[in-house]
Tab-separated table of C-alpha atoms in Angstrom:
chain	number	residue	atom	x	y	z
A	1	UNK	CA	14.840	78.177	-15.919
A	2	UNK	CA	12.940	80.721	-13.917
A	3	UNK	CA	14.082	82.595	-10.567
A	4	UNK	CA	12.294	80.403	-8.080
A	5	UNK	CA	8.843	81.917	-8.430
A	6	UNK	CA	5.687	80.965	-10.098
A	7	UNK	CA	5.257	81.904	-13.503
A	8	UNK	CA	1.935	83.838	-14.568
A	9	UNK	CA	-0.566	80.935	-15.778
A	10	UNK	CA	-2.578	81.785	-18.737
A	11	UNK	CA	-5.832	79.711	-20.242
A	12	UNK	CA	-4.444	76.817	-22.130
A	13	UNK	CA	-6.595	76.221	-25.444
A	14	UNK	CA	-8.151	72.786	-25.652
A	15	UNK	CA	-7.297	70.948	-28.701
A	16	UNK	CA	-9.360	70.119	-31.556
A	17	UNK	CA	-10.400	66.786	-33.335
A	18	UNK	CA	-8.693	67.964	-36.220
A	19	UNK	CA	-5.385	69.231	-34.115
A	20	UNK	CA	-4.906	65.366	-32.770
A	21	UNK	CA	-5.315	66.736	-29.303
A	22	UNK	CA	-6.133	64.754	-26.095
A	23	UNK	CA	-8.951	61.854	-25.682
A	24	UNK	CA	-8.749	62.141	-29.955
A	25	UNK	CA	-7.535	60.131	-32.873
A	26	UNK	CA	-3.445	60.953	-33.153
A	27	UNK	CA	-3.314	63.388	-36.327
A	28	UNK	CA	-1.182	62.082	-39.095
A	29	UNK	CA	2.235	62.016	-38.239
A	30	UNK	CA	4.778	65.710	-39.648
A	31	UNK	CA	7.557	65.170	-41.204
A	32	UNK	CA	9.664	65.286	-37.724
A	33	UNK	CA	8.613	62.692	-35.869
A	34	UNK	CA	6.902	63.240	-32.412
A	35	UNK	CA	6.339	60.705	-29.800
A	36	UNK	CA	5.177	57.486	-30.699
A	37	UNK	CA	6.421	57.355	-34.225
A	38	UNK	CA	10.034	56.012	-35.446
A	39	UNK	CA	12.843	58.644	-35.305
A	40	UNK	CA	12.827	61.025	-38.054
A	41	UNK	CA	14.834	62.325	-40.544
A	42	UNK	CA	17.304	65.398	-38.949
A	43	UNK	CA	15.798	68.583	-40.548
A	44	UNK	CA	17.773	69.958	-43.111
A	45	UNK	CA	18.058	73.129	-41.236
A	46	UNK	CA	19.928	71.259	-38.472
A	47	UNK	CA	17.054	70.266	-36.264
A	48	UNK	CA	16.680	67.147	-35.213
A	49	UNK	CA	14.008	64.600	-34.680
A	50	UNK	CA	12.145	63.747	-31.699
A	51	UNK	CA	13.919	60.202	-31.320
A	52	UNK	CA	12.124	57.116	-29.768
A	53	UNK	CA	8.851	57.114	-28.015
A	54	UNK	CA	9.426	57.270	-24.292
A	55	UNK	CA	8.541	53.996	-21.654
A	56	UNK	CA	5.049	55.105	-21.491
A	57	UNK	CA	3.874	54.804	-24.810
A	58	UNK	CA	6.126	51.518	-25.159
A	59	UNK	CA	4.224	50.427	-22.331
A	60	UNK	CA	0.241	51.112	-24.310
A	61	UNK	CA	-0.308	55.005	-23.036
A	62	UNK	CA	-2.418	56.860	-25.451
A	63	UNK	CA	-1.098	59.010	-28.565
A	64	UNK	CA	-0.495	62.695	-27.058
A	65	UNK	CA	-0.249	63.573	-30.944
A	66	UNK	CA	2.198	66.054	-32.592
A	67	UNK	CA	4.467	67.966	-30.306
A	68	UNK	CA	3.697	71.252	-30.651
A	69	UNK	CA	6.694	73.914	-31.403
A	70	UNK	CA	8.557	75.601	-28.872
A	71	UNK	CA	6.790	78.955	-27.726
A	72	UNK	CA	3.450	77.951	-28.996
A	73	UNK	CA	0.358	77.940	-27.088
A	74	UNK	CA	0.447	74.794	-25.536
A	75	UNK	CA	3.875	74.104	-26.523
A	76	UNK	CA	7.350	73.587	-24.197
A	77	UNK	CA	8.265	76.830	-22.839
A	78	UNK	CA	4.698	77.953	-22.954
A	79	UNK	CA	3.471	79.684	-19.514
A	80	UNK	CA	1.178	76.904	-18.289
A	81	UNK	CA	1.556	74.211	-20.604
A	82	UNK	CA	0.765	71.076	-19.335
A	83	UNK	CA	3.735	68.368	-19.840
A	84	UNK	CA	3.224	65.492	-22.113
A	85	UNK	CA	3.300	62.967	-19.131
A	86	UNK	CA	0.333	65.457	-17.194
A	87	UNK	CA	-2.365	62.624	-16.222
A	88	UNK	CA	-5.424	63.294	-17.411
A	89	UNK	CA	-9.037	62.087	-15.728
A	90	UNK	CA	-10.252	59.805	-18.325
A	91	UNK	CA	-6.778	58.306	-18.570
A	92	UNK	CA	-6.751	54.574	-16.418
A	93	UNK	CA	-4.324	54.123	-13.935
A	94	UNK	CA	-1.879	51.874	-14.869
A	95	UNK	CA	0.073	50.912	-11.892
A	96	UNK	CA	-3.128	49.949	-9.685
A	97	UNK	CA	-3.953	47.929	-12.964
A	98	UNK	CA	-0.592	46.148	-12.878
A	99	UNK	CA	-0.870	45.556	-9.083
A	100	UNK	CA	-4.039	43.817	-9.942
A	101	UNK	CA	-3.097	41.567	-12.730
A	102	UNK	CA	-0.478	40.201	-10.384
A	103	UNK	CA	-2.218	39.483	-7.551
A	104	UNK	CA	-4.260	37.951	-10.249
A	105	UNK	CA	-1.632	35.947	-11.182
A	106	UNK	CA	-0.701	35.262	-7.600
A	107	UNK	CA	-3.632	34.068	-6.802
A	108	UNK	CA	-3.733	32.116	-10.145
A	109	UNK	CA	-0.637	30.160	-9.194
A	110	UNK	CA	-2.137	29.245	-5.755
A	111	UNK	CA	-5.293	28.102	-6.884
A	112	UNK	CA	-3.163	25.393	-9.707
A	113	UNK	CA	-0.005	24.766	-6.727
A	114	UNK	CA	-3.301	23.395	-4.405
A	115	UNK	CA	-5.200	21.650	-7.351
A	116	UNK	CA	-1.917	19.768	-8.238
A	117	UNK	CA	-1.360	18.941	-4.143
A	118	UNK	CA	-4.867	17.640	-3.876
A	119	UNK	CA	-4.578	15.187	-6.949
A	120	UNK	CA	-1.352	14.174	-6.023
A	121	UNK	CA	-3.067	13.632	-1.993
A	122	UNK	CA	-5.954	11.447	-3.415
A	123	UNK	CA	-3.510	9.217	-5.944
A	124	UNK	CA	-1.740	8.850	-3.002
A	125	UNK	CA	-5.068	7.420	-0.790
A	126	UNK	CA	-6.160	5.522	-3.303
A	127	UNK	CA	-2.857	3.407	-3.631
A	128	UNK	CA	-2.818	3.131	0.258
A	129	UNK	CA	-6.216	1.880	-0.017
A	130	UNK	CA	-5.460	-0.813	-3.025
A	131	UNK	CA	-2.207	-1.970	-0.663
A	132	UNK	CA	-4.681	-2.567	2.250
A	133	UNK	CA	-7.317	-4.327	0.186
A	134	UNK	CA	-4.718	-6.806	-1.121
A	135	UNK	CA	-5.568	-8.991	-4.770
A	136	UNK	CA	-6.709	-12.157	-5.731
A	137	UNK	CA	-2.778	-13.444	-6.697
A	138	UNK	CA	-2.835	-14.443	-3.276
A	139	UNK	CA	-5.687	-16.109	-2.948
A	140	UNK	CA	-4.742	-18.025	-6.259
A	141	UNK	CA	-1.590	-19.044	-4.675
A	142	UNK	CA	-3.252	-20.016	-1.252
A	143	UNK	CA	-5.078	-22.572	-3.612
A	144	UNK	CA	-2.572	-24.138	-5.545
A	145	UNK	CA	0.047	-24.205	-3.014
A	146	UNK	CA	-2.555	-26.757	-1.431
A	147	UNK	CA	-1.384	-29.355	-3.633
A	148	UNK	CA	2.037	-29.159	-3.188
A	149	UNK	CA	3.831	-30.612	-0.299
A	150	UNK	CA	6.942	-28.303	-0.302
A	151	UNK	CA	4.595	-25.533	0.712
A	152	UNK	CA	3.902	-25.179	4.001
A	153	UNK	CA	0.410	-23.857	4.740
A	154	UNK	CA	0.899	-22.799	8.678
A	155	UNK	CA	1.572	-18.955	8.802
A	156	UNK	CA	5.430	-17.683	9.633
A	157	UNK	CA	6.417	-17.061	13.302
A	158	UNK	CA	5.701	-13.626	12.383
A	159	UNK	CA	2.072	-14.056	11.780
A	160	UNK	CA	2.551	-13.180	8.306
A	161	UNK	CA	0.882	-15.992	5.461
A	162	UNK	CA	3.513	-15.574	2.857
A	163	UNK	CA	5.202	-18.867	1.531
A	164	UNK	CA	7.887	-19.907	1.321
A	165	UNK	CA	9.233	-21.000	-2.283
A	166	UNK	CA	9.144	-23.975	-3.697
A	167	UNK	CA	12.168	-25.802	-3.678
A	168	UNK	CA	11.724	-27.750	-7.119
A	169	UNK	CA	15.830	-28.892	-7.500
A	170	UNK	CA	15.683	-32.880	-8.698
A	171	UNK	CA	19.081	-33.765	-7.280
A	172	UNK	CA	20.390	-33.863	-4.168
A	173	UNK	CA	22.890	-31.252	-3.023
A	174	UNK	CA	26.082	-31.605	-4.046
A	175	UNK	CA	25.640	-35.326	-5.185
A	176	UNK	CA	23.813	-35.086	-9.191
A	177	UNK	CA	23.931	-38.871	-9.472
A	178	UNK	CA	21.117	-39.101	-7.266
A	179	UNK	CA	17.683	-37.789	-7.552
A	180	UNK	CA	16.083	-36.176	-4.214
A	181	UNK	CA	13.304	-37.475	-2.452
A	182	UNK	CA	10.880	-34.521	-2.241
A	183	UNK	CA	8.628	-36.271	0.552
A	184	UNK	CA	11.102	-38.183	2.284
A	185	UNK	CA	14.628	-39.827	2.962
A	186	UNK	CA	15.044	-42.256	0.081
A	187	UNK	CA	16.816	-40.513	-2.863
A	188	UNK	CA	17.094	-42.788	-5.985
A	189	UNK	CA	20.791	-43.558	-7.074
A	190	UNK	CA	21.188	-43.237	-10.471
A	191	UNK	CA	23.240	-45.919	-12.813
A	192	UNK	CA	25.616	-44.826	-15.338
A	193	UNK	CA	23.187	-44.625	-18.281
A	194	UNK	CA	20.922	-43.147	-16.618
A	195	UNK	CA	20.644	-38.916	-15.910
A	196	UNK	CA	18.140	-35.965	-15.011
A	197	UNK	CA	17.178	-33.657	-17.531
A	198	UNK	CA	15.092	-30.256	-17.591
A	199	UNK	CA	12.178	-30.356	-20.093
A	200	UNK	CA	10.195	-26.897	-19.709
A	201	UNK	CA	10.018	-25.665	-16.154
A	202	UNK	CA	10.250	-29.467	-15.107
A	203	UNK	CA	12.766	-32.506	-14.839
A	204	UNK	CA	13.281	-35.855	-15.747
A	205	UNK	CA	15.211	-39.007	-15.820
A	206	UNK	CA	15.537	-40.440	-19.148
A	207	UNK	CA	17.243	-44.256	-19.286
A	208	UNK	CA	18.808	-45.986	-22.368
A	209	UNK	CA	16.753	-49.468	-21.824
A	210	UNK	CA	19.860	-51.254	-21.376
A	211	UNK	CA	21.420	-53.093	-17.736
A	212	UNK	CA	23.182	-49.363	-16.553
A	213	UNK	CA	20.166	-47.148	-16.820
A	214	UNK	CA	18.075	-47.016	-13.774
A	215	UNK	CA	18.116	-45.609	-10.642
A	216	UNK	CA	17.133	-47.274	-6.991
A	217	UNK	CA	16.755	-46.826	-3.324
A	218	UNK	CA	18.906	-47.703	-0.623
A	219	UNK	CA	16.315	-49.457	1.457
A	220	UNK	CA	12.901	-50.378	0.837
A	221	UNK	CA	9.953	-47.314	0.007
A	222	UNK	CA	6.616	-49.538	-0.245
A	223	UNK	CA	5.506	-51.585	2.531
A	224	UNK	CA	3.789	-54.587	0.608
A	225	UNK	CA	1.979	-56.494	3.836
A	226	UNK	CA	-0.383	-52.669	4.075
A	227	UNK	CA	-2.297	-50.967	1.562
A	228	UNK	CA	0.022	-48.819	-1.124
A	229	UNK	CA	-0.820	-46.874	-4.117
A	230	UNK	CA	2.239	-46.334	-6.532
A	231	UNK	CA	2.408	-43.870	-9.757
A	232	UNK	CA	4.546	-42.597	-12.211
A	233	UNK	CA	3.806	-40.264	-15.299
A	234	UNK	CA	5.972	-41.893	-17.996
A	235	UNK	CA	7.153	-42.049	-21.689
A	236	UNK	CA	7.854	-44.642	-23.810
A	237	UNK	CA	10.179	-44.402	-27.507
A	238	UNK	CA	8.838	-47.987	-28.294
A	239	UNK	CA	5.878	-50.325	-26.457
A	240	UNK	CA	7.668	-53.927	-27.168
A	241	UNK	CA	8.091	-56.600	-24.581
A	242	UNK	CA	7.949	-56.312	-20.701
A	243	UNK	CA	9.352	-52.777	-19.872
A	244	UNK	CA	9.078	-52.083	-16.038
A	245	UNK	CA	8.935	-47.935	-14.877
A	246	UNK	CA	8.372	-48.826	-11.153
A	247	UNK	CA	9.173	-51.958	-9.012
A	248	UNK	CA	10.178	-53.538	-5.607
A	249	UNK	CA	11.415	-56.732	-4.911
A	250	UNK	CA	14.493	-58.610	-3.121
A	251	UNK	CA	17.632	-60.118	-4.901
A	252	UNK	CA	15.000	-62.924	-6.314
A	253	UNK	CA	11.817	-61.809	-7.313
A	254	UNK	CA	9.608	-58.676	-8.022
A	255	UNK	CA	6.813	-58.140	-5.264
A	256	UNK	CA	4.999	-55.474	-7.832
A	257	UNK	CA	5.916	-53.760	-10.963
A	258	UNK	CA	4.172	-51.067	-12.814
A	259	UNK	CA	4.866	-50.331	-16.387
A	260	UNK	CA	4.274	-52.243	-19.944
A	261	UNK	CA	4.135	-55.604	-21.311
A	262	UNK	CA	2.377	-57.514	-24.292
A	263	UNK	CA	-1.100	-58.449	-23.289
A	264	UNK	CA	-3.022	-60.676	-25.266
A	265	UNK	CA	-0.722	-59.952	-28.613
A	266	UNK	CA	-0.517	-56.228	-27.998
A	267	UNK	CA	0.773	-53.527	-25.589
A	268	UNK	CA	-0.368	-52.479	-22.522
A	269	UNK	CA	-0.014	-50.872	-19.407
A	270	UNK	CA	-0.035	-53.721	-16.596
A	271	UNK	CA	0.597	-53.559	-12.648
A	272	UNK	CA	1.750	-56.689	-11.714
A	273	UNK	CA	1.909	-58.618	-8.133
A	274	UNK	CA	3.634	-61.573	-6.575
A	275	UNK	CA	1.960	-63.291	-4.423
A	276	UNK	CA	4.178	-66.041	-3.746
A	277	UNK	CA	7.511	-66.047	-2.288
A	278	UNK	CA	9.661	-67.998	-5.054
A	279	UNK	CA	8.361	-65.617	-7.849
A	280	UNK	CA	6.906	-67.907	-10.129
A	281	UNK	CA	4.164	-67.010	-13.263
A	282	UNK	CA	1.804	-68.754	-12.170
A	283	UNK	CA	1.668	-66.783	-8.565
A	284	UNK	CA	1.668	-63.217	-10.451
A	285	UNK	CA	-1.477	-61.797	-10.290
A	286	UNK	CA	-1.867	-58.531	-13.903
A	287	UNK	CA	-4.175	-56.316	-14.534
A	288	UNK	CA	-3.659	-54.359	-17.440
A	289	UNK	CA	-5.176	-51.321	-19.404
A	290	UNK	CA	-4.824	-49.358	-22.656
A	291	UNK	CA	-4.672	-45.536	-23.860
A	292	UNK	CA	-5.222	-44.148	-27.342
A	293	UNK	CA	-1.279	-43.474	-27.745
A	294	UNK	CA	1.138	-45.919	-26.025
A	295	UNK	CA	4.647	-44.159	-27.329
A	296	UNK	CA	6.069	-40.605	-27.051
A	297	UNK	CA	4.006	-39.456	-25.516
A	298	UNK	CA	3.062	-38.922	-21.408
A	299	UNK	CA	1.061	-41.154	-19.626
A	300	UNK	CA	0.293	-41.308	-16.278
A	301	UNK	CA	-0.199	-45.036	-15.073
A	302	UNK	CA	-1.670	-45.841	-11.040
A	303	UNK	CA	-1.618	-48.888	-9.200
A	304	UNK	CA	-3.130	-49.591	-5.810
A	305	UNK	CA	-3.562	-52.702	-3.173
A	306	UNK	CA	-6.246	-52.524	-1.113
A	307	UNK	CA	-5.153	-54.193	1.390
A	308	UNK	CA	-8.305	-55.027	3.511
A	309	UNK	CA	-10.359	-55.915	0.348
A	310	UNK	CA	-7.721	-58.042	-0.846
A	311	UNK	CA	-7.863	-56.477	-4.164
A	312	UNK	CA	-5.278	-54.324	-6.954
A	313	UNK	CA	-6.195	-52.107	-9.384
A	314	UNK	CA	-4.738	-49.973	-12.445
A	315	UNK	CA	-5.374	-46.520	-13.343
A	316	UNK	CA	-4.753	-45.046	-16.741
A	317	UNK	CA	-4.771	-41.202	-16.619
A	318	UNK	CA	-7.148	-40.983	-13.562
A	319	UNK	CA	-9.757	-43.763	-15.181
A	320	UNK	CA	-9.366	-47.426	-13.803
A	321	UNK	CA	-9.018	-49.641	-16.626
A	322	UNK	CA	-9.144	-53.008	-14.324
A	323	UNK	CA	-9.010	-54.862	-10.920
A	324	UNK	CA	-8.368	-58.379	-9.248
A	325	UNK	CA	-8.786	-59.964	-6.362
A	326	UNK	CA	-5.441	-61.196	-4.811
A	327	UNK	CA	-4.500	-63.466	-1.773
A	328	UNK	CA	-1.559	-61.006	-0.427
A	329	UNK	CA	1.182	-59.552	-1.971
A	330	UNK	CA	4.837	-60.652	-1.521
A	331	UNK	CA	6.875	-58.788	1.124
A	332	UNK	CA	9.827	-58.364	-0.218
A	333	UNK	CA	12.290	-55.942	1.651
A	334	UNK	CA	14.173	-54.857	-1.402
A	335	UNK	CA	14.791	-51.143	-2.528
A	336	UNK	CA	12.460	-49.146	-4.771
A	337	UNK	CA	13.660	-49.433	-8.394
A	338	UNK	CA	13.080	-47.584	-11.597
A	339	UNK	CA	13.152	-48.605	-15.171
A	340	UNK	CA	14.063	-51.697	-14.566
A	341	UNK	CA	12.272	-55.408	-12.520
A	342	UNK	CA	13.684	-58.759	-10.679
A	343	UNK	CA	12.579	-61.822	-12.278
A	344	UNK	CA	14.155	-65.106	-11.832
A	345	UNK	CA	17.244	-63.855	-9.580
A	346	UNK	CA	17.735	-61.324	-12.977
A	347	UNK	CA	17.285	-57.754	-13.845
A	348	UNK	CA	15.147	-57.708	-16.579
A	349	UNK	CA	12.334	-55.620	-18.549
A	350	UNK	CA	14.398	-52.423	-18.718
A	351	UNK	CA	12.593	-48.708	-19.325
A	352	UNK	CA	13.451	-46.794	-22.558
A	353	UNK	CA	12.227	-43.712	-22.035
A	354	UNK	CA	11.972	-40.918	-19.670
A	355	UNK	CA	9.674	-40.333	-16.099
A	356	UNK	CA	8.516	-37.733	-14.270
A	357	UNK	CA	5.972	-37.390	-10.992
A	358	UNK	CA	6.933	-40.746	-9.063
A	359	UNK	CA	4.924	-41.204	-6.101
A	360	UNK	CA	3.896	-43.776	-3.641
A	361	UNK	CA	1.581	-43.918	-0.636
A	362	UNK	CA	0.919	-45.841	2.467
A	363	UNK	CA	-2.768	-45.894	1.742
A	364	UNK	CA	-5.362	-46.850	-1.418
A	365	UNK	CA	-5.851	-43.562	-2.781
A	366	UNK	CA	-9.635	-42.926	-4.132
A	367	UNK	CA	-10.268	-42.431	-7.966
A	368	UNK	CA	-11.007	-38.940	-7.195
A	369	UNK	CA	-7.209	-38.536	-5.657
A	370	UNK	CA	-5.890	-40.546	-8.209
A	371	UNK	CA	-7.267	-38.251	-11.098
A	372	UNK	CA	-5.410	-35.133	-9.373
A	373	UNK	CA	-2.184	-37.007	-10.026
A	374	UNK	CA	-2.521	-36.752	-13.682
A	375	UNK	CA	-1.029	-32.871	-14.031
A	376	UNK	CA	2.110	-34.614	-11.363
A	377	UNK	CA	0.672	-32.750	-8.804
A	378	UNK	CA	0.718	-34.470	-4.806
A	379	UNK	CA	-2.482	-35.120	-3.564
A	380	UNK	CA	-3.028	-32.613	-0.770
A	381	UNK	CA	-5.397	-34.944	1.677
A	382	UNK	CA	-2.692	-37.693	1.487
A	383	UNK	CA	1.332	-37.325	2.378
A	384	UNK	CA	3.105	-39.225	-0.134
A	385	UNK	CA	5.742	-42.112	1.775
A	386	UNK	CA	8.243	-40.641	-1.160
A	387	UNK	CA	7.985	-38.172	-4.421
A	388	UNK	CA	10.373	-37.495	-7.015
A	389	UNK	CA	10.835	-35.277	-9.824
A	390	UNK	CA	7.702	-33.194	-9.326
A	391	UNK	CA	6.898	-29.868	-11.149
């Protein structure tokens, strides 16, 4: 404590090297430790250590080295002494450092905050730009939606092109004893032996070959006095006898019939026409055609009258395997019938098997239509008069 006015000052001696003084090496530490060093020891004449380094040298100041005793030159209660927290000129200063390094660090964060908003900005325009460029799904779809007549190709009220989905249920609503008519208003009525099954991501309607499995129109599909192409993809468990997939006739006779029969001694695919009106032999008018496998397995079997040539034809798996020449064919004004024919005022030739892709047309199809048919697909250049159990 002094009175309030300034003490004399006296030179202060600058330290040596060897004394640990300022801007030198720290001298090796006494046996009380000074700042800098862990506490030490209390003295054994009751003195005690200099405790724990203050926050400066915590924080990186430099070594002031040994304390120097009380009343010494240079020491605490010296006139003049200089405290150990005086700043000294070579010393840095370490606040204006500290306000540096954290506007460098300020600036740090800004730079990676903007980085991060300009990647996410660009993701973000390049996804807008893939939305408005679209993808070739839709064009794929465009295309095969073509052949399907469930599809409609005319663009929504909206303007939008999106289609709508295909409806691909076999039955009718509400009524599974009768399979729906996918082009038109005939749905076939199914006997008792008779049902639909799925197979894949398709249907079919698989009959026992006896008198209850079939399935028929109410009124007649094919008109016989114009030209009319009929097909059916089918399968067969066993090729023996006459077995009929497709027909049409009246309570008396067939007026055509599309499925197999023994030709020559061995089995074939035939499509058969009357051309007379009391449905005789000798007024039916075969051609016939074989494929490498004839049982279990699918086969897709065409047959067409050409009305203004006068001529029929069969198709085995898109490739015409024969054609005749034929006065007429026999209007008959019966319903469409499947796996099953009239001959003779009888039902006879029943199917044992299972069909799929049924389809008939008001027109002669060309060989080139008539191949697309194969995969069960409709022909997109000709509306079918009816379609069933299409995939």
């Amino acid at each position: 404590m002094t009175d309030g006015t300034n003490p004399p000052s006296s030179p202060q001696p600058q330290p040596t090297p060897g004394n640990g003084g300022y801007g030198f090496p720290p001298a090796p530490p006494t046996s009380a430790s000074g700042y800098g060093y862990p506490p030490g020891a209390p003295a054994q004449d009751g003195g005690g250590g200099f405790g724990p380094a203050p926050q400066q040298w915590a924080q990186g100041l430099p070594d002031m080295g040994a304390p120097t005793p009380p009343g010494a030159p240079g020491g605490p209660g010296f006139p003049g002494a200089p405290g150990p927290f005086a700043p000294q000129s070579d010393q840095p200063d370490w606040e204006a450092m500290a306000d540096r390094s954290a506007a460098e660090r300020r600036k740090k964060r800004l730079w990676t905050i903007g980085g991060a908003v300009t990647v996410l900005a660009l993701l973000a325009g390049g996804g807008t730009f893939l939305l408005m460029s679209g993808d070739d799904g839709g064009k794929n779809e465009a295309v095969d939606d073509k052949a399907s007549p469930s599809v409609s190709a005319s663009p929504s009220p909206s303007g939008s092109k999106s289609k709508a989905p295909v409806d691909n249920t076999p039955t009718v609503k509400d009524d599974p004893t009768q399979i729906r008519d996918r082009s038109g208003k005939a749905p076939l009525k199914m006997g008792p032996d008779a049902g639909v099954f799925p197979i894949d991501k398709r249907f079919e309607v698989r009959t026992k070959g006896n008198e209850n499995s079939y399935a028929e129109s109410e009124k007649r599909v094919v008109d016989t006095a114009k030209s009319f192409t009929v097909s059916a993809r089918v399968w067969n468990r066993a090729p023996k006898g006459r077995q009929i997939a497709v027909s049409q006739g009246n309570e008396k006779s067939f007026s055509f019939e599309l499925g197999l029969d023994q030709v020559n001694g061995k089995p074939a695919w035939v499509f058969r026409v009357q051309t007379g009106d009391q449905g005789a032999e000798a007024t039916a008018v075969t051609v016939s055609g074989e494929s490498p496998k004839m049982e279990k397995t699918f086969s897709t079997v065409t047959g067409t009258y050409d009305a203004e040539r006068k001529q029929i034809a069969l198709y085995v798996n898109g490739k015409k395997t024969g054609e005749a020449p034929v006065p007429g064919v026999f209007q008959a004004p019966g319903p469409l019938e499947l796996a099953r024919s009239r001959h003779e005022d009888k039902w006879t030739a029943p199917w044992n098997g299972a069909m799929e892709s049924v389809q008939t047309y008001a027109s002669v199809l060309s060989p080139a239509q008539i191949d697309t048919l194969k995969p069960g697909r409709v022909d997109a250049k000709s509306k079918p008069t009816g379609s069933w159990l299409l995939y």
